[in-house]
Coordinates of N, CA and C in Angstrom, one line a residue:
X1 N -134.4 83.3 39.4 CA -133.0 83.7 39.7 C -133.3 85.3 40.3
X2 N -132.7 85.8 41.2 CA -132.6 87.1 41.4 C -131.8 87.8 42.2
X3 N -130.6 88.8 41.5 CA -129.3 89.0 42.2 C -129.7 90.0 42.8
X4 N -128.8 90.0 44.3 CA -128.9 91.4 45.1 C -127.2 91.8 44.9
X5 N -127.4 92.8 44.0 CA -126.1 93.6 44.2 C -125.7 94.7 45.2
X6 N -125.0 94.2 46.3 CA -124.4 95.2 47.3 C -123.3 96.1 46.8
X7 N -123.6 97.2 47.1 CA -122.9 98.4 46.6 C -122.5 99.0 45.2
X8 N -124.0 99.2 44.9 CA -124.1 99.0 43.6 C -124.1 100.5 42.7
X9 N -123.2 101.7 43.6 CA -123.2 103.2 43.6 C -121.5 103.0 43.1
X10 N -121.0 101.9 43.9 CA -119.4 102.5 44.0 C -118.9 102.1 42.4
X11 N -117.7 102.2 42.2 CA -116.9 102.0 41.0 C -117.1 100.9 40.6
X12 N -117.3 99.4 40.9 CA -117.1 98.1 40.6 C -118.9 97.8 40.8
X13 N -119.6 98.3 41.9 CA -120.9 98.1 41.4 C -121.6 98.8 40.6
X14 N -121.3 100.2 39.8 CA -122.2 100.8 39.0 C -122.2 100.3 37.7
X15 N -120.2 99.5 37.4 CA -120.6 98.6 36.4 C -121.2 97.2 36.3
X16 N -121.0 96.8 37.5 CA -121.8 95.5 37.5 C -123.4 95.5 37.4
X17 N -123.5 96.5 37.6 CA -125.4 97.3 37.4 C -125.5 97.0 35.9
X18 N -124.8 98.5 35.7 CA -125.2 98.5 34.4 C -125.3 97.1 33.1
X19 N -124.0 96.4 33.7 CA -123.9 95.1 32.6 C -125.0 93.7 33.0
X20 N -125.9 93.7 34.6 CA -126.6 93.1 34.7 C -128.1 93.6 34.4
X21 N -128.0 94.9 34.4 CA -129.2 95.4 33.8 C -129.1 95.0 32.5
X22 N -128.3 95.5 31.7 CA -128.4 95.0 30.2 C -128.4 93.8 29.9
X23 N -128.1 92.9 30.5 CA -128.4 91.1 30.4 C -129.9 90.8 30.7
X24 N -130.5 91.9 31.5 CA -132.2 91.6 31.9 C -132.3 90.8 32.9
X25 N -130.8 90.7 33.7 CA -130.9 89.7 35.0 C -131.8 90.9 36.3
X26 N -133.1 89.6 36.6 CA -133.6 90.3 37.7 C -132.5 90.6 38.9
X27 N -133.1 92.0 38.9 CA -131.8 92.6 40.3 C -132.7 93.8 41.0
X28 N -131.9 93.7 42.4 CA -132.4 94.5 43.3 C -130.8 95.0 43.9
X29 N -130.9 96.4 43.7 CA -129.5 97.0 44.2 C -129.9 98.1 45.2
X30 N -128.7 97.8 46.2 CA -128.3 98.7 47.2 C -127.1 98.9 47.4
X31 N -127.2 100.5 47.8 CA -125.7 101.2 48.4 C -125.6 101.7 49.7
X32 N -125.4 102.6 50.1 CA -125.3 103.2 51.3 C -126.4 103.2 52.3
X33 N -128.0 102.7 51.6 CA -128.9 103.1 52.4 C -129.2 101.9 53.3
X34 N -128.5 100.8 53.2 CA -128.6 99.6 53.7 C -127.2 99.5 54.6
X35 N -127.3 99.4 55.2 CA -126.3 99.2 56.5 C -125.6 98.0 56.6
X36 N -124.6 96.8 55.6 CA -124.6 95.7 55.9 C -123.8 95.3 56.9
X37 N -123.4 96.2 57.9 CA -122.7 96.2 59.1 C -123.8 95.7 60.4
X38 N -125.3 95.6 59.7 CA -126.4 96.0 60.6 C -127.0 94.2 60.4
X39 N -127.0 93.3 61.2 CA -127.1 92.0 60.6 C -129.0 92.0 60.3
X40 N -129.7 92.7 61.3 CA -131.3 92.8 61.3 C -131.5 93.0 59.8
X41 N -130.8 94.5 59.7 CA -131.4 95.0 58.3 C -131.3 94.3 57.3
X42 N -129.7 93.5 57.3 CA -129.4 92.8 56.3 C -130.3 91.5 55.7
X43 N -130.9 91.2 57.3 CA -131.5 89.6 57.3 C -133.1 90.2 56.9
X44 N -133.5 91.5 57.3 CA -135.0 91.9 56.9 C -134.9 91.9 55.3
X45 N -133.9 92.4 54.6 CA -133.8 92.8 53.4 C -133.5 91.3 52.4
X46 N -132.9 90.2 53.2 CA -133.1 89.1 52.4 C -134.3 88.3 52.7
X47 N -134.7 88.3 53.7 CA -136.5 87.9 54.0 C -137.3 88.5 52.7
X48 N -137.7 89.5 52.9 CA -138.0 90.4 52.1 C -138.0 90.3 50.7
X49 N -136.8 90.7 49.9 CA -136.1 90.4 48.9 C -135.8 88.8 47.9
X50 N -135.6 88.1 48.8 CA -135.2 86.9 48.5 C -134.3 86.6 47.1
X51 N -133.2 86.7 47.5 CA -132.1 87.2 46.0 C -131.8 85.4 46.1
X52 N -131.3 84.8 45.1 CA -130.6 83.6 44.8 C -129.0 83.7 44.8
X53 N -128.7 85.1 44.1 CA -127.4 85.4 44.6 C -127.3 86.7 44.8
X54 N -126.4 87.0 45.7 CA -125.8 88.1 46.5 C -124.5 88.3 45.8
X55 N -124.4 89.6 45.6 CA -123.1 89.7 44.8 C -122.4 91.1 45.5
X56 N -121.4 90.7 46.5 CA -121.0 92.1 47.2 C -119.8 93.0 46.5
X57 N -120.0 93.6 46.2 CA -119.6 94.9 45.7 C -119.2 95.9 46.9
X58 N -119.4 95.9 47.9 CA -119.1 97.0 48.9 C -118.2 96.9 49.7
X59 N -117.5 97.7 49.9 CA -116.1 97.8 50.2 C -116.0 99.2 51.1
X60 N -114.9 99.3 52.4 CA -114.3 100.3 52.6 C -113.1 100.1 51.9
X61 N -112.9 101.1 50.9 CA -111.7 101.1 50.3 C -110.5 102.3 50.4
X62 N -110.6 103.2 51.0 CA -109.5 104.2 51.2 C -108.8 103.4 51.8
X63 N -107.8 102.6 51.3 CA -106.4 102.1 52.1 C -105.7 102.8 53.2
X64 N -105.7 103.8 53.0 CA -104.4 104.9 53.9 C -105.3 105.2 55.1
X65 N -106.8 105.8 54.4 CA -107.4 105.9 55.8 C -107.5 104.8 56.8
X66 N -107.6 103.6 55.9 CA -108.3 102.5 57.3 C -107.1 102.5 58.3
X67 N -106.0 103.1 58.4 CA -104.7 103.2 59.4 C -105.6 103.6 60.5
X68 N -106.2 104.8 60.1 CA -106.7 105.9 61.7 C -108.2 105.4 61.6
X69 N -108.9 104.8 60.5 CA -110.0 104.3 60.6 C -110.9 102.7 60.5
X70 N -109.6 101.8 61.4 CA -110.1 101.1 61.5 C -111.1 100.1 61.9
X71 N -111.8 101.2 62.6 CA -113.0 100.3 63.1 C -114.1 100.5 62.0
X72 N -114.0 101.6 61.1 CA -114.7 101.3 59.8 C -114.7 100.7 58.7
X73 N -113.2 100.8 58.7 CA -113.1 99.3 57.8 C -113.5 98.4 58.3
X74 N -113.5 97.7 59.3 CA -113.9 96.7 59.6 C -115.2 96.4 59.6
X75 N -116.2 97.3 60.1 CA -117.8 97.3 59.8 C -118.1 96.7 58.2
X76 N -117.5 97.5 57.4 CA -117.7 97.3 55.8 C -117.1 96.2 55.5
X77 N -115.9 95.8 56.0 CA -114.9 94.4 55.4 C -115.2 93.6 56.0
X78 N -115.3 93.3 57.2 CA -115.1 92.5 57.8 C -116.9 92.1 58.2
X79 N -117.4 92.7 58.9 CA -118.9 92.4 59.7 C -119.8 92.8 58.3
X80 N -119.5 93.0 57.5 CA -120.5 93.1 56.1 C -120.8 91.7 55.8
X81 N -119.7 91.2 55.5 CA -119.7 90.3 54.5 C -120.2 89.2 55.2
X82 N -119.4 89.0 56.6 CA -120.2 88.1 57.8 C -121.6 87.9 57.7
X83 N -122.5 88.9 57.6 CA -124.0 89.7 57.9 C -124.5 88.5 56.3
X84 N -123.7 89.4 55.2 CA -124.1 89.1 54.0 C -124.4 87.3 54.2
X85 N -123.2 87.0 54.3 CA -123.1 85.3 54.7 C -124.1 84.6 55.5
X86 N -124.0 85.3 56.6 CA -125.4 84.6 57.6 C -126.7 84.9 57.1
X87 N -127.1 86.1 56.7 CA -128.6 86.1 56.3 C -128.7 84.9 54.8
X88 N -127.5 85.2 53.9 CA -127.9 84.4 52.7 C -128.1 82.8 52.7
X89 N -126.8 82.4 53.7 CA -126.7 81.1 53.8 C -128.4 80.6 54.6
X90 N -128.6 81.6 55.3 CA -130.1 80.9 55.7 C -131.2 81.1 54.9
X91 N -131.0 81.5 54.0 CA -132.1 81.6 52.5 C -132.1 81.0 51.5
X92 N -130.5 80.3 51.5 CA -130.2 80.0 50.3 C -129.7 80.4 49.1
X93 N -129.0 81.6 49.7 CA -128.4 82.4 48.2 C -126.9 81.9 48.6
X94 N -126.5 81.9 47.1 CA -125.1 82.1 46.6 C -124.2 83.4 46.7
X95 N -123.0 83.5 47.1 CA -122.5 84.5 47.1 C -121.6 84.9 46.4
X96 N -121.0 85.8 46.0 CA -120.1 86.2 44.9 C -119.3 87.4 45.7
X97 N -117.8 87.4 46.6 CA -117.6 88.5 47.3 C -116.6 88.6 46.8
X98 N -116.3 90.1 46.7 CA -114.8 90.7 46.0 C -114.0 91.2 47.1
X99 N -112.6 90.7 47.0 CA -112.1 90.7 47.9 C -110.6 91.8 47.5
X100 N -109.6 91.3 48.1 CA -108.5 91.9 47.6 C -107.0 91.3 47.3
X101 N -106.2 91.5 46.4 CA -105.1 91.0 46.9 C -104.1 91.3 48.2
X102 N -104.4 92.6 48.8 CA -103.7 93.1 49.9 C -104.0 92.0 51.2
X103 N -104.5 91.0 51.2 CA -104.7 89.9 51.8 C -103.3 88.8 51.9
X104 N -102.3 89.2 51.0 CA -101.1 88.7 51.1 C -100.1 89.5 51.1
X105 N -99.1 89.5 51.9 CA -97.9 90.3 52.2 C -97.2 91.1 51.1
X106 N -97.6 90.8 49.8 CA -96.8 91.3 48.8 C -95.2 90.5 48.4
X107 N -95.0 89.9 49.2 CA -93.5 89.7 48.7 C -93.2 88.4 48.2
X108 N -94.2 87.6 47.6 CA -93.9 86.7 46.7 C -93.1 86.9 45.0
X109 N -92.3 86.0 44.4 CA -91.6 86.3 43.4 C -92.5 85.4 42.2
X110 N -93.5 85.1 42.5 CA -94.3 84.7 41.6 C -95.8 84.9 41.7
X111 N -96.7 84.6 40.9 CA -98.0 84.8 41.2 C -98.4 84.3 42.0
X112 N -99.8 84.6 43.0 CA -100.2 84.1 44.2 C -101.0 82.9 43.8
X113 N -100.9 81.8 44.0 CA -102.3 80.6 44.0 C -103.4 81.3 44.8
X114 N -104.4 81.0 44.6 CA -105.8 81.1 45.6 C -105.4 80.4 47.2
X115 N -104.5 79.4 47.5 CA -104.7 78.7 48.3 C -103.2 79.1 49.0
X116 N -102.7 80.3 48.5 CA -101.5 80.8 49.2 C -101.7 81.4 50.4
X117 N -101.0 81.4 51.5 CA -101.3 81.7 53.1 C -101.1 83.3 53.1
X118 N -102.3 83.4 53.9 CA -102.8 85.1 53.6 C -101.8 85.8 54.7
X119 N -101.1 87.1 54.8 CA -100.7 87.8 55.5 C -100.5 89.1 55.3
X120 N -101.8 89.5 55.7 CA -102.0 91.1 55.7 C -100.9 91.6 56.7
X121 N -100.9 92.8 56.0 CA -99.6 93.9 56.9 C -100.4 95.3 56.8
X122 N -101.8 95.7 56.5 CA -102.0 97.0 56.8 C -103.7 96.8 57.5
X123 N -104.2 98.0 58.0 CA -105.4 98.0 58.6 C -106.6 97.2 57.4
X124 N -106.5 97.8 56.5 CA -107.3 97.3 55.3 C -107.4 96.0 54.8
X125 N -106.2 95.5 54.6 CA -105.8 94.1 54.6 C -106.4 93.3 55.8
X126 N -106.0 93.7 56.7 CA -106.7 93.2 58.1 C -107.9 92.5 57.9
X127 N -108.7 93.7 57.6 CA -110.4 93.6 57.1 C -110.7 93.1 56.0
X128 N -110.0 93.2 55.3 CA -110.6 92.2 54.0 C -110.3 90.6 54.4
X129 N -109.0 90.5 55.1 CA -108.8 89.2 55.3 C -110.2 88.5 56.0
X130 N -109.9 89.5 57.5 CA -111.4 88.6 58.1 C -112.6 88.8 57.6
X131 N -112.7 89.5 56.4 CA -114.5 89.4 55.8 C -114.3 88.1 55.1
X132 N -112.9 87.4 54.8 CA -113.0 86.6 53.7 C -113.2 85.2 54.7
X133 N -112.6 85.4 56.1 CA -112.3 84.5 56.8 C -114.1 84.1 57.8
X134 N -115.1 85.5 58.1 CA -115.9 85.0 58.8 C -117.0 85.0 57.5
X135 N -116.9 85.4 56.6 CA -118.0 85.0 55.3 C -117.9 83.2 55.0
X136 N -116.9 82.8 55.0 CA -116.5 81.3 55.0 C -116.8 80.4 56.3
X137 N -116.4 81.3 57.1 CA -116.4 80.3 58.5 C -118.6 80.1 58.5
X138 N -119.3 81.4 58.6 CA -120.4 81.3 58.5 C -121.4 80.4 57.6
X139 N -120.6 80.4 56.3 CA -121.1 79.7 55.2 C -120.9 78.4 55.2
X140 N -120.0 78.4 56.0 CA -119.0 76.5 56.0 C -118.4 76.4 54.2
X141 N -118.2 78.0 53.6 CA -117.9 77.9 52.3 C -118.3 76.9 51.3
X142 N -119.5 76.9 51.5 CA -120.5 76.3 50.8 C -121.4 77.7 49.5
X143 N -121.3 77.7 48.4 CA -122.0 78.1 47.6 C -121.3 79.9 47.9
X144 N -120.4 80.1 47.8 CA -119.3 81.4 48.2 C -117.8 81.2 46.9
X145 N -118.3 82.3 46.1 CA -117.1 82.6 45.5 C -116.2 83.9 45.4
X146 N -114.9 83.5 46.0 CA -114.2 84.6 46.0 C -113.3 85.4 45.4
X147 N -113.1 86.3 44.7 CA -113.1 87.2 43.9 C -111.7 88.2 44.7
X148 N -110.4 87.8 44.3 CA -109.4 88.7 44.8 C -108.7 89.7 43.9
X149 N -109.1 90.6 43.9 CA -108.7 91.8 42.8 C -107.6 92.7 43.1
X150 N -107.1 93.6 42.4 CA -106.2 94.5 42.8 C -106.9 95.7 42.2
X151 N -106.4 96.6 41.8 CA -106.8 97.9 41.4 C -107.8 97.6 40.4
X152 N -108.8 98.3 40.7 CA -109.8 98.4 39.8 C -109.9 99.8 38.5
X153 N -110.3 99.6 37.8 CA -110.4 100.4 36.3 C -111.9 100.7 36.3
X154 N -112.0 102.2 35.9 CA -113.2 102.8 35.6 C -113.3 104.3 35.3
X155 N -114.3 104.4 34.7 CA -114.6 105.9 34.3 C -114.6 106.9 35.4
X156 N -115.3 106.4 36.3 CA -115.8 107.3 37.6 C -114.8 106.9 38.9
X157 N -114.6 107.8 39.7 CA -114.0 107.6 40.8 C -112.5 106.9 40.7
X158 N -111.7 107.0 41.5 CA -110.2 106.9 41.5 C -110.0 105.2 40.8
X159 N -108.9 105.3 40.3 CA -108.5 104.1 39.3 C -107.2 104.2 39.1
X160 N -106.1 102.6 38.5 CA -105.3 102.8 38.4 C -104.7 103.7 37.7
X161 N -105.3 103.4 36.3 CA -104.9 104.0 35.5 C -104.9 105.5 35.7
X162 N -105.8 106.5 36.2 CA -106.0 107.7 36.5 C -104.9 107.8 37.6
X163 N -104.4 107.3 38.7 CA -103.9 107.7 39.5 C -102.0 107.8 38.6
X164 N -101.8 106.7 37.8 CA -100.7 106.7 37.2 C -100.8 107.7 36.3
X165 N -101.8 108.4 35.8 CA -101.5 109.2 34.5 C -101.1 110.6 35.6
X166 N -102.2 111.0 36.7 CA -101.6 112.0 37.5 C -100.0 111.7 37.9
X167 N -99.7 110.7 38.5 CA -98.4 110.8 38.7 C -97.1 111.2 37.8
X168 N -97.5 110.7 36.4 CA -96.7 110.9 35.5 C -97.2 112.3 35.2
X169 N -97.9 113.5 35.4 CA -98.3 114.8 34.9 C -97.5 115.3 36.3
X170 N -97.1 115.0 37.5 CA -96.2 115.8 38.8 C -94.9 115.6 38.3

């Protein structure tokens, strides 16, 4: 087994990296130095490194900025997962993709089931939903695990706990 951790320096990626290293997992980690929106770069990396598991923790996460930088959000959140899926499936790698609850419209009165219809209402949400769709399309849904999360919690970068603390202080 060999894990490729994509987005290894981000809030989620840095925690995953530390945990994988502590477990002694064979690991190769990348961040901005490898543009996942570049299929040739991704395919070349997968050919060289031969990961058996790709964990995609990379994303354009500035939700509000995505409204005016929608193309940037789509490069990271839609084209990136598509390219990871294309290169990974060609080489037999499984993929864990981190997505978001923003793919839903937020109007439900009970928790969403994983098969609930998606209805993204923002540029960020559309880009993440499109990434899910493209990833499943290029892999046929084989060996793909989708994790939809809401806020991330961590010691570095923006987090839900830190934001609520700031709002209370204000």
